[in-house]
Amino acid sequence: MAGVPDIRETLLPGVGVRHEFATGRGERVVLLTHRNGRRELALYSREDPDACVAVLHLDPDDTRTLAELLGTSHVSEVLTAVQQQVEGLAIDWLPVGAGAGAAGATIGEGGFRTRTGASIVALLRGDETIPAPGPDQRLEAGDVVVAVGRPDGLTRLRSLLAP
């Protein structure tokens, strides 16, 4: 479809999601959506793609207002509402830090689900994704653990994976 910009999406473990595109005039626009719903909208210079010209910090109400003014759909609001209906469920991307006690241990040896209540549902290791890792799967420093559980359980798991 002509005129539709190429949008690049990047998952930022522990932070949220970054979306980036270039306007028709060549400015680079970045939208950083934090896990808590807060958003930052940044505009970069055409002359220097590393120079940020302006940043807007938007809370959820600001985001809805801007969306209304731009005439966008309410898909993200519906998705947020559905996620809130699954009460108490959260998902997070947690890095395994160098020097963490968990680095080098298997999932079973770490007893992570028993200790935190959070389940490790995938591992990201470099360019490799390991879905549904078993108890014999060894964690390595630099891995990113994808975990599901209650927010407090994810907090406990994050502390076990940190150095």
Short mmCIF file of C-alpha atoms in Angstrom, two decimals, residues 39 73-86:
data_model
loop_
_atom_site.label_atom_id
_atom_site.label_comp_id
_atom_site.label_asym_id
_atom_site.label_seq_id
_atom_site.Cartn_x
_atom_site.Cartn_y
_atom_site.Cartn_z
CA ARG A 39 4.29 6.68 26.57
CA SER A 73 -8.94 3.37 16.46
CA HIS A 74 -9.33 2.19 20.02
CA VAL A 75 -7.67 -1.20 19.45
CA SER A 76 -5.01 -0.62 22.10
CA GLU A 77 -7.64 0.41 24.66
CA VAL A 78 -9.62 -2.76 23.96
CA LEU A 79 -6.48 -4.89 24.33
CA THR A 80 -5.64 -3.16 27.60
CA ALA A 81 -9.16 -3.79 28.88
CA VAL A 82 -8.94 -7.49 27.96
CA GLN A 83 -5.57 -7.77 29.69
CA GLN A 84 -7.05 -6.17 32.82
CA GLN A 85 -9.89 -8.72 32.75
CA VAL A 86 -7.31 -11.47 33.29
#
